[in-house]
Amino acid sequence: MERASFFRRLLAMVYDTLVAVAVGMCVAMVMIVTLVVMLKNGVLDLQGFAEPADLIQASFGYKLLIQSWVGLWIAGFFLWFWKRGGQTLGMRAWRLRIFSTVDEPVTWPRLLIRLVGSLCGLGTLLVLFDFKHKQSLQDRLAKTEVLKLTKEANDHKSW
């Protein structure tokens, strides 16, 4: 199997971004509704604000809590799919999969290095300049590679 091109990776990234945004919206809504219920019922102090929404919008702490919550879920989305089958939903659609370049399994720490090393997708730009190896920054750091699968190797029945 050959290593994935930049264009194919980009298409998978667009697909995954749409899914990650949907995940982020859902988990943000869960956190916001939880905070509003807790503020309305007096579990948390309204700090002089008339409505919970006003407090949440004015509070750096609540905004940071919501953003951290969403970020953890989105990171978890990528890490879980990479660990579970080596593919996110976008990678599955574009027949891409992560493989180890060394004789070691792809572990959680290596996947975390891969996630951070991707620099929110910017690490993939390295593929444009690495004609010979077609490896992104995150692949180099985590000792992985992204290969283009055949239709048979990307069989959805294993899901």
Coordinates of C-alpha atoms in Angstrom, one line a residue:
M1 CA 0.0 0.0 0.0
E2 CA 1.2 3.5 -0.8
R3 CA 1.3 6.5 1.6
A4 CA -1.6 8.9 1.4
S5 CA -1.4 12.0 -0.7
F6 CA -1.9 15.5 0.7
F7 CA -5.2 15.9 -1.2
R8 CA -6.7 12.7 0.1
R9 CA -5.6 13.6 3.7
L10 CA -7.2 17.0 3.2
L11 CA -10.5 15.6 2.1
A12 CA -10.5 13.3 5.1
M13 CA -9.7 16.2 7.4
V14 CA -12.7 18.2 6.0
Y15 CA -15.0 15.3 6.7
D16 CA -13.6 14.8 10.2
T17 CA -13.9 18.5 10.9
L18 CA -17.6 18.4 10.2
V19 CA -18.0 15.4 12.6
A20 CA -15.8 17.1 15.2
V21 CA -17.9 20.3 15.0
A22 CA -21.0 18.2 15.5
V23 CA -19.5 16.4 18.5
G24 CA -18.4 19.8 19.9
M25 CA -21.8 21.3 19.5
C26 CA -23.5 18.4 21.3
V27 CA -21.2 18.2 24.2
A28 CA -21.2 22.0 24.6
M29 CA -25.0 22.0 24.8
V30 CA -24.9 19.3 27.5
M31 CA -22.4 21.4 29.5
I32 CA -24.4 24.6 29.0
V33 CA -27.7 23.0 29.9
T34 CA -26.1 21.4 33.0
L35 CA -24.7 24.8 34.1
V36 CA -28.0 26.6 33.5
V37 CA -30.0 24.0 35.5
M38 CA -27.4 24.2 38.4
L39 CA -27.5 28.0 38.4
K40 CA -31.3 28.2 38.2
N41 CA -31.7 25.7 41.1
G42 CA -29.2 27.5 43.3
V43 CA -26.6 24.7 43.2
L44 CA -24.2 27.3 41.8
D45 CA -24.3 31.0 42.7
L46 CA -25.6 33.5 40.1
Q47 CA -23.2 36.1 41.5
G48 CA -25.7 38.9 41.1
F49 CA -26.7 38.2 37.6
A50 CA -30.4 37.9 36.7
E51 CA -30.0 35.1 34.2
P52 CA -27.6 32.1 34.0
A53 CA -26.8 33.0 30.4
D54 CA -25.6 36.5 31.4
L55 CA -23.2 34.9 34.0
I56 CA -21.9 32.3 31.7
Q57 CA -21.2 34.9 29.0
A58 CA -19.5 37.3 31.5
S59 CA -17.4 34.6 33.3
F60 CA -14.0 33.7 32.1
G61 CA -14.1 30.6 34.3
Y62 CA -17.4 29.2 32.8
K63 CA -16.3 29.9 29.3
L64 CA -12.9 28.2 29.9
L65 CA -14.8 25.2 31.5
I66 CA -17.0 24.9 28.4
Q67 CA -14.1 25.2 26.0
S68 CA -12.0 22.7 27.9
W69 CA -14.9 20.3 28.0
V70 CA -15.4 20.6 24.3
G71 CA -11.7 20.3 23.5
L72 CA -11.4 17.2 25.6
W73 CA -14.3 15.5 23.8
I74 CA -13.0 16.4 20.4
A75 CA -9.5 15.2 21.3
G76 CA -11.1 12.0 22.6
F77 CA -13.0 11.6 19.4
F78 CA -9.8 11.4 17.4
L79 CA -7.8 9.4 19.9
W80 CA -10.6 6.8 20.3
F81 CA -11.1 6.3 16.6
W82 CA -7.3 6.1 15.9
K83 CA -6.8 3.6 18.7
R84 CA -10.0 1.5 18.0
G85 CA -9.3 0.9 14.3
G86 CA -6.6 3.3 13.0
Q87 CA -9.2 5.4 11.2
T88 CA -11.6 8.3 11.9
L89 CA -14.8 8.5 10.0
G90 CA -13.2 10.8 7.4
M91 CA -10.3 8.4 7.0
R92 CA -12.7 5.5 6.6
A93 CA -14.6 7.4 3.9
W94 CA -11.3 8.2 2.0
R95 CA -9.8 4.8 2.6
L96 CA -6.9 5.9 4.9
R97 CA -5.5 4.3 7.9
I98 CA -2.8 4.9 10.5
F99 CA 0.0 2.2 10.8
S100 CA 3.1 2.1 12.9
T101 CA 6.4 2.5 11.1
V102 CA 8.3 0.7 13.9
D103 CA 7.7 -2.8 15.3
E104 CA 5.7 -1.5 18.2
P105 CA 1.9 -1.1 18.6
V106 CA 0.4 2.3 18.3
T107 CA -0.1 3.2 22.0
W108 CA -2.1 5.9 23.6
P109 CA 1.0 8.1 24.3
R110 CA 2.0 7.8 20.7
L111 CA -1.5 8.8 19.6
L112 CA -1.4 11.7 22.0
I113 CA 1.9 12.8 20.4
R114 CA 0.3 12.5 17.0
L115 CA -2.7 14.6 18.1
V116 CA -0.5 17.4 19.5
G117 CA 2.0 17.2 16.6
S118 CA -0.8 17.7 14.1
L119 CA -1.0 21.3 15.2
C120 CA -4.7 21.3 14.4
G121 CA -4.0 20.0 10.9
L122 CA -1.1 22.2 10.0
G123 CA 1.4 19.3 10.5
T124 CA -0.1 17.8 7.4
L125 CA 1.3 20.6 5.2
L126 CA 4.7 18.8 5.5
V127 CA 3.4 16.1 3.1
L128 CA 3.5 18.8 0.4
F129 CA 7.2 19.2 0.8
D130 CA 8.2 15.6 1.5
F131 CA 7.8 14.1 -2.0
K132 CA 9.7 11.0 -1.3
H133 CA 8.2 9.8 2.1
K134 CA 4.9 11.7 2.2
Q135 CA 4.9 11.9 5.9
S136 CA 3.3 14.7 8.0
L137 CA 4.8 16.2 11.1
Q138 CA 2.5 14.1 13.4
D139 CA 3.5 10.9 11.6
R140 CA 7.2 11.6 12.0
L141 CA 6.8 12.5 15.7
A142 CA 4.6 9.5 16.5
K143 CA 6.4 7.0 14.2
T144 CA 3.3 6.4 12.2
E145 CA 2.3 6.6 8.6
V146 CA -1.0 7.1 6.8
L147 CA -1.6 4.6 4.0
K148 CA -4.2 4.5 1.3
L149 CA -6.2 1.3 1.5
T150 CA -7.6 -0.8 -1.2
K151 CA -11.4 -1.2 -1.3
E152 CA -11.1 -4.7 0.1
A153 CA -8.8 -3.6 3.0
N154 CA -11.3 -0.9 3.9
D155 CA -14.1 -3.3 4.3
H156 CA -16.8 -1.8 6.6
K157 CA -18.0 -5.2 7.8
S158 CA -15.4 -5.1 10.6
W159 CA -17.2 -2.1 12.2

